[in-house]
Tab-separated table of C-alpha atoms and ligand atoms in Angstrom:
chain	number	residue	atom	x	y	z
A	1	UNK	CA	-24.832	7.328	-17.410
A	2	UNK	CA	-23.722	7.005	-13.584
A	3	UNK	CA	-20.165	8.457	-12.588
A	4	UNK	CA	-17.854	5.241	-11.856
A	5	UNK	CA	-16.052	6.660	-9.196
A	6	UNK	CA	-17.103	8.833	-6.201
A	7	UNK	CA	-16.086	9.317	-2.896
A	8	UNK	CA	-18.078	9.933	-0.010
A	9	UNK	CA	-17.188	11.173	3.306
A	10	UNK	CA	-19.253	9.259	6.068
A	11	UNK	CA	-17.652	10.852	9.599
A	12	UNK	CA	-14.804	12.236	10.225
A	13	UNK	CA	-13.290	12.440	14.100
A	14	UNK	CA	-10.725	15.414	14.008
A	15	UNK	CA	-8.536	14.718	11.188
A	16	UNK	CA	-9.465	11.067	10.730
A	17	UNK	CA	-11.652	10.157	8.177
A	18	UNK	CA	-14.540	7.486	7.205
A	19	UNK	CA	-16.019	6.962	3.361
A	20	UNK	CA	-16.353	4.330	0.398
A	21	UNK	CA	-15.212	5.195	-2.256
A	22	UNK	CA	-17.078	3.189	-5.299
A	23	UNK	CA	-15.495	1.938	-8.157
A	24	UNK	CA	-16.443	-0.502	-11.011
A	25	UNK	CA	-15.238	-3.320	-9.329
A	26	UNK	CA	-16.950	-2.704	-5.787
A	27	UNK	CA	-16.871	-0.665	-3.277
A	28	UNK	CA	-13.662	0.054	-1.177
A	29	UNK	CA	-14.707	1.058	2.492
A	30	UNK	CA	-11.917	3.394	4.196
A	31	UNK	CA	-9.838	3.446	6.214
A	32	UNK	CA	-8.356	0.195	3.756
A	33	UNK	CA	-5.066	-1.458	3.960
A	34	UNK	CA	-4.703	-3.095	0.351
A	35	UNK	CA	-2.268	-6.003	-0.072
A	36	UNK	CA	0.212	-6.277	-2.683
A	37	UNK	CA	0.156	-8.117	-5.270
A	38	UNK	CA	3.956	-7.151	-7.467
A	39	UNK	CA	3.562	-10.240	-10.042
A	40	UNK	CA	-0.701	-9.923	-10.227
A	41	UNK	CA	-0.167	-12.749	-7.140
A	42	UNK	CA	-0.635	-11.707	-3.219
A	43	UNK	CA	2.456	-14.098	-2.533
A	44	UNK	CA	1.207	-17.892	-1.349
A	45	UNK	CA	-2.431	-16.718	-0.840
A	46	UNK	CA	-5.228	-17.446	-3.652
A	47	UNK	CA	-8.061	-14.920	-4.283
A	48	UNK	CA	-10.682	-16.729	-2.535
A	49	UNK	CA	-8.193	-16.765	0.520
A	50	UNK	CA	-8.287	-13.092	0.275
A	51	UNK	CA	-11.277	-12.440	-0.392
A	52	UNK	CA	-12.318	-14.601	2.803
A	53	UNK	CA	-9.732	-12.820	5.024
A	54	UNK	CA	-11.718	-9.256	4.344
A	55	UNK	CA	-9.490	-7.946	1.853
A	56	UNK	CA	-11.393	-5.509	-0.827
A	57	UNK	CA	-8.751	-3.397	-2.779
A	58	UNK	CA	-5.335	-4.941	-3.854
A	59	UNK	CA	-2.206	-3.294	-5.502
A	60	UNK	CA	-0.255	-4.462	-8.466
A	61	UNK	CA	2.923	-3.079	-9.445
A	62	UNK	CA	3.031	-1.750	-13.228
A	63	UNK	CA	6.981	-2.266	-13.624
A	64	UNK	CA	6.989	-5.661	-13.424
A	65	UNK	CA	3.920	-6.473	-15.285
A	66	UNK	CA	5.420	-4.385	-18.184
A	67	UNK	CA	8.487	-6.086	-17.881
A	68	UNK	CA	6.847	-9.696	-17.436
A	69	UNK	CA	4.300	-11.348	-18.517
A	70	UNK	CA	3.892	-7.696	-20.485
A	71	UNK	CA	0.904	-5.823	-20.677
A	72	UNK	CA	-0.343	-6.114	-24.057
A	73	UNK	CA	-0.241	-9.986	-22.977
A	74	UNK	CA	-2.506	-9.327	-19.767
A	75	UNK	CA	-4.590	-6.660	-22.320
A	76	UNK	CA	-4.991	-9.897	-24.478
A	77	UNK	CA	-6.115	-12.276	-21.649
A	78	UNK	CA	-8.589	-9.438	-20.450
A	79	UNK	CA	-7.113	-7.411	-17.961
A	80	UNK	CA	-5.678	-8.079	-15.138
A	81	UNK	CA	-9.237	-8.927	-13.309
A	82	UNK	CA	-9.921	-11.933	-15.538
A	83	UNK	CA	-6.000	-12.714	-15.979
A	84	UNK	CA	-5.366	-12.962	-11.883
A	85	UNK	CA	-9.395	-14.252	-11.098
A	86	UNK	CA	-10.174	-11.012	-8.565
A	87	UNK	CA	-13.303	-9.575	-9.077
A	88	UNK	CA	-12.753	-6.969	-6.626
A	89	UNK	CA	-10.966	-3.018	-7.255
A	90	UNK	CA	-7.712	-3.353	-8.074
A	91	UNK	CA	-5.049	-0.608	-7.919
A	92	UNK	CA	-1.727	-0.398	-9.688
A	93	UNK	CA	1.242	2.105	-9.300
A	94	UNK	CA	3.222	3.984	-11.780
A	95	UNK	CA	5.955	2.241	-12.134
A	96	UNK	CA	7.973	4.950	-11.511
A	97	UNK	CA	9.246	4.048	-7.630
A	98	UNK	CA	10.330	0.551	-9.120
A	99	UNK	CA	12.148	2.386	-12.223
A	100	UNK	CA	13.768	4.412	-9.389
A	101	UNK	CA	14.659	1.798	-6.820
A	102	UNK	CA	14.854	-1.422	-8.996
A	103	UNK	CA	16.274	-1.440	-12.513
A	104	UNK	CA	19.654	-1.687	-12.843
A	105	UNK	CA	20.506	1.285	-14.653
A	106	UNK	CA	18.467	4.474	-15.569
A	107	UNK	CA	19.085	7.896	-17.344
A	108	UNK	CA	16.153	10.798	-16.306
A	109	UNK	CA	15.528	13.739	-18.541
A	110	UNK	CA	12.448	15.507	-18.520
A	111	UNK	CA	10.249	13.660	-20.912
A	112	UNK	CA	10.963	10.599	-18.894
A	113	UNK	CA	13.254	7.530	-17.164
A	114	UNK	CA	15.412	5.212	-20.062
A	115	UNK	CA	16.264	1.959	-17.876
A	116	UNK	CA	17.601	-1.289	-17.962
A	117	UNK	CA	15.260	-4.418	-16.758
A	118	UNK	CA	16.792	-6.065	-13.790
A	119	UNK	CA	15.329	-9.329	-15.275
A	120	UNK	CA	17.150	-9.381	-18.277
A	121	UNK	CA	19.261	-6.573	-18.781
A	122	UNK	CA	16.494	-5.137	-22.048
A	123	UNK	CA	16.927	-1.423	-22.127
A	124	UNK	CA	13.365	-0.005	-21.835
A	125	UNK	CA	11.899	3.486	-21.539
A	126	UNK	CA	8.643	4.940	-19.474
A	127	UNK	CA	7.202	8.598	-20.197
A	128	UNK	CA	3.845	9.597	-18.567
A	129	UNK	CA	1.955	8.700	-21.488
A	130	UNK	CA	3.834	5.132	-21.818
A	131	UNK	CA	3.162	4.596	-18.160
A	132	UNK	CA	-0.570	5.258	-18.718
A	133	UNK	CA	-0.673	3.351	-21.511
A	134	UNK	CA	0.557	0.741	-19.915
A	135	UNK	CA	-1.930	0.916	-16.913
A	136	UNK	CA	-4.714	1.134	-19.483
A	137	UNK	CA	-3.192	-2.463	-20.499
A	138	UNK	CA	-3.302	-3.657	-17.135
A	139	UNK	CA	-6.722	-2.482	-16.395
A	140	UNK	CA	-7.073	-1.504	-12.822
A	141	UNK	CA	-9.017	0.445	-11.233
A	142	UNK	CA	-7.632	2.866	-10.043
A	143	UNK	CA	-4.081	3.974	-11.552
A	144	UNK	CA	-1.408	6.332	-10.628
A	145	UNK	CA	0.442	9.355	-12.560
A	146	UNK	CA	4.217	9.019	-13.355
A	147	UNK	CA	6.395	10.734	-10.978
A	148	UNK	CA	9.918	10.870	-9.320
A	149	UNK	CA	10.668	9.385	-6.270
A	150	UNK	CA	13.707	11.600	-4.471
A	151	UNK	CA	15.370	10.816	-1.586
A	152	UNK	CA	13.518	12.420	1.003
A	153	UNK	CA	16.336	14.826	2.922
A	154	UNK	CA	18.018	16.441	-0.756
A	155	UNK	CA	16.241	19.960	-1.137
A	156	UNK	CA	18.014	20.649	-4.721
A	157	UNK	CA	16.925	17.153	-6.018
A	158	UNK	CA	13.718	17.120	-4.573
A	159	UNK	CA	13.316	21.179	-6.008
A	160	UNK	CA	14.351	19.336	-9.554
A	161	UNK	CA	12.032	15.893	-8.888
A	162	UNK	CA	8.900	18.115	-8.027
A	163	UNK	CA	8.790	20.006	-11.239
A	164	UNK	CA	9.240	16.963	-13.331
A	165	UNK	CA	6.575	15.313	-11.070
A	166	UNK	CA	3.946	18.260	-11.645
A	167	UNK	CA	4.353	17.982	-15.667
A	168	UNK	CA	4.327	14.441	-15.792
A	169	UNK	CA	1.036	14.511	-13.559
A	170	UNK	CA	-0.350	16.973	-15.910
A	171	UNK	CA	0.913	15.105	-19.061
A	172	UNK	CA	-0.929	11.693	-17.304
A	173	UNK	CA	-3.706	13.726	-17.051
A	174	UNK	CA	-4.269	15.444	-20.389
A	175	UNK	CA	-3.466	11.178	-21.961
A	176	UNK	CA	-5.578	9.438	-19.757
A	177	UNK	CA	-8.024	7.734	-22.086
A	178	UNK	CA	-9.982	5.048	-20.587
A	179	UNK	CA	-13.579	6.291	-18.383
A	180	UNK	CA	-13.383	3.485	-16.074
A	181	UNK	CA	-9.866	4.043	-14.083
A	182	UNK	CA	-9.262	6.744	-11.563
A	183	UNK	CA	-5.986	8.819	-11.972
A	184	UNK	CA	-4.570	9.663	-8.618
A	185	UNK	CA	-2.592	12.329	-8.886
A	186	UNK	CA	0.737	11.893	-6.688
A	187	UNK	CA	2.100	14.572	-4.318
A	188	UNK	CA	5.941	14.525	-3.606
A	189	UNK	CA	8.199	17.534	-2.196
A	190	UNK	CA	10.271	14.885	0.593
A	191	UNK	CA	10.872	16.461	3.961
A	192	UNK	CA	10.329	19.612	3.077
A	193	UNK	CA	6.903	21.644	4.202
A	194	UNK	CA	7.012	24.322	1.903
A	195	UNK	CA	8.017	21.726	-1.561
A	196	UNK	CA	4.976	19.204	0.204
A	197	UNK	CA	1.966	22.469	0.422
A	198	UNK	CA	3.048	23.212	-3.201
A	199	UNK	CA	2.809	19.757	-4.685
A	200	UNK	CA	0.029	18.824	-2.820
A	201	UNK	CA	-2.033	22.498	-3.804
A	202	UNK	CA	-0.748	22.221	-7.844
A	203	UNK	CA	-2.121	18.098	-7.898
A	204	UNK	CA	-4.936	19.660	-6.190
A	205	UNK	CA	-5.904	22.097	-8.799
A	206	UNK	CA	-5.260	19.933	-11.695
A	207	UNK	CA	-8.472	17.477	-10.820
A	208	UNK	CA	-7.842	14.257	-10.021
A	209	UNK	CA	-10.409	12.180	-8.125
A	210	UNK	CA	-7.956	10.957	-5.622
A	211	UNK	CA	-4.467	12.034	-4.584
A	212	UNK	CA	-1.391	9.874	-3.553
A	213	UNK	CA	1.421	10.852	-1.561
A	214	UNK	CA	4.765	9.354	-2.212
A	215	UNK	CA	7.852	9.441	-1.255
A	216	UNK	CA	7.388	9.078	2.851
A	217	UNK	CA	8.633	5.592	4.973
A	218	UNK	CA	11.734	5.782	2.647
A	219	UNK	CA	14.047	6.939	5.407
A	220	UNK	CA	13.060	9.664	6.886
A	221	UNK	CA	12.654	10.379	10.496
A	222	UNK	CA	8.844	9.264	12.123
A	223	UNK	CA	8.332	12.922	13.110
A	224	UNK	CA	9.217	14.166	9.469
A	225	UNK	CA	6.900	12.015	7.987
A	226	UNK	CA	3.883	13.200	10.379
A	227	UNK	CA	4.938	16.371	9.734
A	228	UNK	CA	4.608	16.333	5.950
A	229	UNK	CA	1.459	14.641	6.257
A	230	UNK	CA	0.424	17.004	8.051
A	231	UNK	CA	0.616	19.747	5.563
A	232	UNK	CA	-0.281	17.628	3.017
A	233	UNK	CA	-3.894	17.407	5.054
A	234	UNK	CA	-4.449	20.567	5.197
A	235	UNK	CA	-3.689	21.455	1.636
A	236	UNK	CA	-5.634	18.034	0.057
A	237	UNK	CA	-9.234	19.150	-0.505
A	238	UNK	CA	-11.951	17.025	2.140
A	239	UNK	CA	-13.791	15.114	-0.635
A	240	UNK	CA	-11.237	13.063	-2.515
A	241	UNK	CA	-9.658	9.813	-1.007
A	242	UNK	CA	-6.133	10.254	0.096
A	243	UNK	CA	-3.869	7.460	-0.508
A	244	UNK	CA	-0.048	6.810	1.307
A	245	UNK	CA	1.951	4.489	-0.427
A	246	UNK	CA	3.961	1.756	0.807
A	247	UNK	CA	2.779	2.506	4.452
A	248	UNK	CA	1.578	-0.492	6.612
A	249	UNK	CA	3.161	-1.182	10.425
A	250	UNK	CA	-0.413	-1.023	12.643
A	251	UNK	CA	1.365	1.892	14.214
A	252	UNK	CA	2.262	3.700	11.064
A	253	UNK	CA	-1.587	3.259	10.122
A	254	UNK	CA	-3.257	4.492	13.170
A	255	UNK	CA	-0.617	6.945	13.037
A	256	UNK	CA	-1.307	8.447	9.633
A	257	UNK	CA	-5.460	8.208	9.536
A	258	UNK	CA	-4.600	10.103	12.293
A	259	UNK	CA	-3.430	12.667	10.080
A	260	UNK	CA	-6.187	12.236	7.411
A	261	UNK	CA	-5.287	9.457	5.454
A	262	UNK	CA	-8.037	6.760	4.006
A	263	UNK	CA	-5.427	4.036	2.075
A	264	UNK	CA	-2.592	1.925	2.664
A	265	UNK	CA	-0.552	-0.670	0.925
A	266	UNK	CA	2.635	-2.283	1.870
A	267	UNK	CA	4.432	-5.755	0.900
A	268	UNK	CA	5.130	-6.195	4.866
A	269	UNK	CA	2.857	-8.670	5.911
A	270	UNK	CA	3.381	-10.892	2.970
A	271	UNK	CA	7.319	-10.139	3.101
A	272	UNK	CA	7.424	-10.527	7.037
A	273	UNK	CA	5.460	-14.348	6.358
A	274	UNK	CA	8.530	-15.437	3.677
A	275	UNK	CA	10.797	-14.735	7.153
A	276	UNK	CA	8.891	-16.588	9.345
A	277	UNK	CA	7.251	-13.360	11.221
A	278	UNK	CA	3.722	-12.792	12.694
A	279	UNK	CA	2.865	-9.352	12.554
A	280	UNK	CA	0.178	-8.442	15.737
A	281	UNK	CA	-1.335	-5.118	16.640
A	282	UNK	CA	1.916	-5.178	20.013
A	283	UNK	CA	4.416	-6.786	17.994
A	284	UNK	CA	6.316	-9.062	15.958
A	285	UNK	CA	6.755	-12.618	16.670
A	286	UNK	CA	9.494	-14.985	14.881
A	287	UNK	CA	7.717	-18.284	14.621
A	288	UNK	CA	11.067	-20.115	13.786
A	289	UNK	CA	12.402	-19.765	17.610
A	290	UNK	CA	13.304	-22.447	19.353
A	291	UNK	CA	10.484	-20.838	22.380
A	292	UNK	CA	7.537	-22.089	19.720
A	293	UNK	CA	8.607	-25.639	19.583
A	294	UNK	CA	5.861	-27.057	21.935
A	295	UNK	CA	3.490	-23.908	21.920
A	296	UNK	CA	-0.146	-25.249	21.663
A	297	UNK	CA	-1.132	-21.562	21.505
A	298	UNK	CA	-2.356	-19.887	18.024
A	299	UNK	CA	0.107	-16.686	17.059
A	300	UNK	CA	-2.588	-14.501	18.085
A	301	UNK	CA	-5.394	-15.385	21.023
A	302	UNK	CA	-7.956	-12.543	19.875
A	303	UNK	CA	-7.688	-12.719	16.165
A	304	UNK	CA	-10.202	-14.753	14.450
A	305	UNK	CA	-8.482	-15.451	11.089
A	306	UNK	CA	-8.296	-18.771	9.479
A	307	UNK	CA	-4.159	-19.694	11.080
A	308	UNK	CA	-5.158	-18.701	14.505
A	309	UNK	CA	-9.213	-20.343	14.504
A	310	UNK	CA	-6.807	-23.709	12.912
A	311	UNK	CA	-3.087	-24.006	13.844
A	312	UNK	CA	-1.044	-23.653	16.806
A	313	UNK	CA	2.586	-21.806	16.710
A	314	UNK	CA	3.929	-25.085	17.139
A	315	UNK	CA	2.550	-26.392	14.048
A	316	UNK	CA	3.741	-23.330	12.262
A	317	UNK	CA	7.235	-23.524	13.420
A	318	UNK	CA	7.056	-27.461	12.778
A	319	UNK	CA	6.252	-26.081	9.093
A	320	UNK	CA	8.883	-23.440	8.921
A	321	UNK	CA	11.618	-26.007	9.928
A	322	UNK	CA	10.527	-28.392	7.079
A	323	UNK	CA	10.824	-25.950	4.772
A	324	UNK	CA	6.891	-26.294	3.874
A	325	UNK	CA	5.254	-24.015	1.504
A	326	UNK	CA	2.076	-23.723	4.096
A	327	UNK	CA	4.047	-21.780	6.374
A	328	UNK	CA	4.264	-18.904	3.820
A	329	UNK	CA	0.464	-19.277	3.155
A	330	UNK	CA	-0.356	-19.292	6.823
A	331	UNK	CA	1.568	-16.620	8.235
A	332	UNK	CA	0.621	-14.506	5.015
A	333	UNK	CA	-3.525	-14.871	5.777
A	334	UNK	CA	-2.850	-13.877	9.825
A	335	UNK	CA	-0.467	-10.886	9.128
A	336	UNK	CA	-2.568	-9.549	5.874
A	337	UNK	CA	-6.354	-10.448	7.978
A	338	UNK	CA	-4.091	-7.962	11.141
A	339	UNK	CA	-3.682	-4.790	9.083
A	340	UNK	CA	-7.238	-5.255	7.313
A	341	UNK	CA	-8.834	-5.590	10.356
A	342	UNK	CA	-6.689	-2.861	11.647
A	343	UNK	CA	-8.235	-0.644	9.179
A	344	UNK	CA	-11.865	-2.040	10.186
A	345	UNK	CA	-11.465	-1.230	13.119
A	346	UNK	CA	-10.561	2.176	12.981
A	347	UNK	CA	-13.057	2.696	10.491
A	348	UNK	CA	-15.914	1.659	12.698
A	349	UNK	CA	-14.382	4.034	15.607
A	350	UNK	CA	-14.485	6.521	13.418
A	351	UNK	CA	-18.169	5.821	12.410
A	352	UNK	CA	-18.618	5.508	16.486
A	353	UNK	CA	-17.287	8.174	17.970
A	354	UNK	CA	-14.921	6.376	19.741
A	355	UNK	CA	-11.276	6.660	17.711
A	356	UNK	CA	-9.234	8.682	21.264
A	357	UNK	CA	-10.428	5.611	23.185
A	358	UNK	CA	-9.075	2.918	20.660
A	359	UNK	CA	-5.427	5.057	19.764
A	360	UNK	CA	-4.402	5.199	23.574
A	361	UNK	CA	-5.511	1.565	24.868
A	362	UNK	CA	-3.730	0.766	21.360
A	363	UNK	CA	-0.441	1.957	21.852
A	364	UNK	CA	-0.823	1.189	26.032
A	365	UNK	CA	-1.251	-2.415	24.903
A	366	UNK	CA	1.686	-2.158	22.881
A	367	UNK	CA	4.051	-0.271	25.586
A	368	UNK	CA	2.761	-2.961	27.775
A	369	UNK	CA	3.737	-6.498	26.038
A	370	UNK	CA	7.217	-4.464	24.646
A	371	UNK	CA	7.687	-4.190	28.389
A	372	UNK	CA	7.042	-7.736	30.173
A	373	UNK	CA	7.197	-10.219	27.181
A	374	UNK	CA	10.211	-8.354	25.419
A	375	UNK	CA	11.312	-12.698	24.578
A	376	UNK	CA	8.300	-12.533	21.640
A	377	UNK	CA	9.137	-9.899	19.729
A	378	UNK	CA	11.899	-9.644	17.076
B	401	ZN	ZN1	-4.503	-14.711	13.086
C-alpha cells in the first residue's frame, strides 16, 4: 500500500523552501497560493476557469458547509470533489476561526465552542471530534485540527487559548478516522515568542504531516508577524509542509516564504474583484475610476491570464458601471492567476538559485510605480 501523503523538500535558498507535497487528488507544488472557496464555489469563477488559470489546491471553509448545504448532504452527493466538480486537492479549515469571528453568539469551555448560526439564528455546537467529523463529511484533502483563534496582543487569553488549542489538536488527532486526509496540526501562541516556540514544538511532537499557523494578519503589527514566524521556523521540523492561513498580499507572500513558509490562502483576490480592484505584483488598481473610461490597455501589460490576453480596462470598467456579472468573473481570474503565479515564480527561483535577485527587483518595482504613478493605486 503507498503512503497518500508525503512531502518532499526539492531546494531550499536560506529559509525559503521548494517541494510537492502529494496527495490523493494530485500533487500540490510549493510555494502555492490556494484560492478560497467559503460556499464549495471560488466566487464567479467555474472549475475549469481555475483549473486553466494554474490553480492546484483550493480551500473550503467547514463552518459554512456545516451550516449550509450540511455535510452529511455533501457526504451523500460524494464529497465535496464530486459535489463542487474539482478533481484537484482540496483543503478545508476547522471551522473554528469562523465560530470565532462569525456566528453571532458563542459560549467556550474546554470541550468546545456552543454558537449560534449567523444564517438562521440555530444554536449549534463544534468539539474537536465534531469538527473532524464533519471534515470527514466534507472530504478534503487535507483538513485542519480545532483550535482557538485569540486576539493576537492578549497574553492571559492567548496563555488560556493555547492550552485549549494543544488538547483539542491532540483530541483531533487521537479521532481522526479516515487514511486519505492529512491533519495539519495548527500552531497559535499570538504575538508572543515564547507562547509561538511552545505551540509550534508540542504540534510538533504530536505527529502531524503538516502544520498550520494561525492566528497572524489579524491585526498585528508587520514586524510581529515576521517575528513569530520566525520562531515558528525554527521550531517546525524541515520535512513537513508549513501552511499560513489567511495570508495572500504578493508582499505578505514573498515576505513569509521568506521565512519558511510553503502555503497560502486568502479570500483577497476574489473579495478585491466584488469591489472592482485589480490586484498586481506593485499595486492595486480600482477599475471603476473615471481614469479607465477610454483605457485600451489590459489591467496588467506582463501578465498573460485570460482578462489581460482578452479585455481592455475600459471594457472592464464599461462592465463594472453596468452592473455586469463578468466584471466579477474577470477581475477574479487576473487577481487569483497574480498570486498563483506569484507563488510560481518564487518557486522556480527557489529551484534556480536566484530568489535575492527576484525579492529586491520585486519590491524596487513596487517602491518605484508607488512613487511616479501614485493616480493607479487605491
Ligand atoms: Zn491578468
Amino acid at each position: 500500500m503507498t503512503i497518500p501523503f508525503s512531502f518532499e523538500l526539492q531546494a531550499c535558498q536560506d529559509r525559503a523552501r521548494a517541494g510537492v507535497f502529494h496527495t490523493p487528488h494530485g500533487d500540490v507544488l510549493t510555494p502555492v497560493f490556494a484560492p478560497v472557496g467559503t460556499q464549495a464555489t471560488v466566487k464567479a469563477v467555474t472549475p475549469t476557469q481555475l483549473q486553466e488559470l494554474g490553480a492546484s489546491l483550493i480551500l473550503s471553509n467547514t463552518y459554512h458547509l456545516y451550516l449550509r448545504p450540511g455535510d452529511e448532504l455533501v457526504s451523500d452527493m460524494g464529497g465535496l470533489h464530486l459535489f463542487m466538480n474539482w478533481t484537484g486537492p482540496i483543503l478545508t479549515d476547522s471551522g473554528g476561526f469562523q465560530v470565532f469571528s462569525l456566528a453571532d453568539t458563542r459560549t467556550i469551555d474546554d470541550d468546545g465552542v456552543t454558537f449560534k448560526s449567523h444564517i438562521d439564528g440555530s444554536m449549534h455546537r463544534f468539539t474537536p471530534e465534531k469538527s473532524i467529523a464533519v471534515q470527514e463529511n466534507l472530504g478534503a484533502d487535507i483538513i485542519m485540527a480545532f483550535d482557538e483563534c485569540a486576539p493576537p496582543t492578549d497574553r492571559a487569553y492567548n496563555e488560556r487559548a493555547l492550552a485549549r488549542t494543544h488538547a483539542w489538536a491532540e483530541r483531533c488527532f487521537r479521532v481522526k478516522a479516515r487514511t486519505d486526509q492529512a491533519l495539519f496540526g495548527i500552531v497559535q501562541g499570538g504575538i508572543f515568542l515564547d507562547l509561538r516556540k511552545n505551540s509550534a514544538e508540542y504540534i510538533a511532537s504530536l505527529g502531524f504531516p503538516g502544520h498550520a499557523i494561525g492566528g497572524l494578519s489579524v491585526g498585528e503589527t508587520k514586524a510581529e508577524m515576521h517575528a513569530a514566524l520566525d520562531i515558528v521556523d525554527l521550531t517546525l521540523p524541515n520535512d513537513k509542509p508549513r501552511y499560513l492561513m489567511g495570508v495572500g498580499t504578493p508582499e505578505d507572500i514573498i515576505n513569509c516564504v521568506l521565512r519558511g513558509v510553503d502555503m497560502f490562502d486568502c479570500v483577497l483576490p476574489t473579495r478585491l474583484a466584488r469591489h472592482h480592484a485589480a490586484l498586481t505584483r506593485t499595486g492595486r488598481l480600482n477599475l471603476i475610476n473615471a481614469t479607465y473610461t477610454h483605457d485600451i490597455h489590459p489591467i496588467d501589460e506582463g501578465c498573460f491570464c485570460y482578462t489581460c490576453q482578452h479585455f481592455s480596462r475600459a471594457y472592464i470598467r464599461h462592465l463594472i458601471m453596468a452592473k455586469e456579472m463578468l466584471s466579477a468573473t474577470l477581475l477574479s481570474i487576473h487577481n487569483i492567476y497574480t498570486l498563483i503565479h506569484l507563488t510560481d515564480d518564487l518557486r522556480q527561483v527557489i529551484l534556480d538559485n536566484k530568489l535575492d535577485g527576484f525579492v529586491s527587483n520585486f519590491f524596487e518595482e513596487k517602491a518605484r510605480v508607488a512613487n511616479t504613478d501614485q493616480s493607479k493605486t487605491i
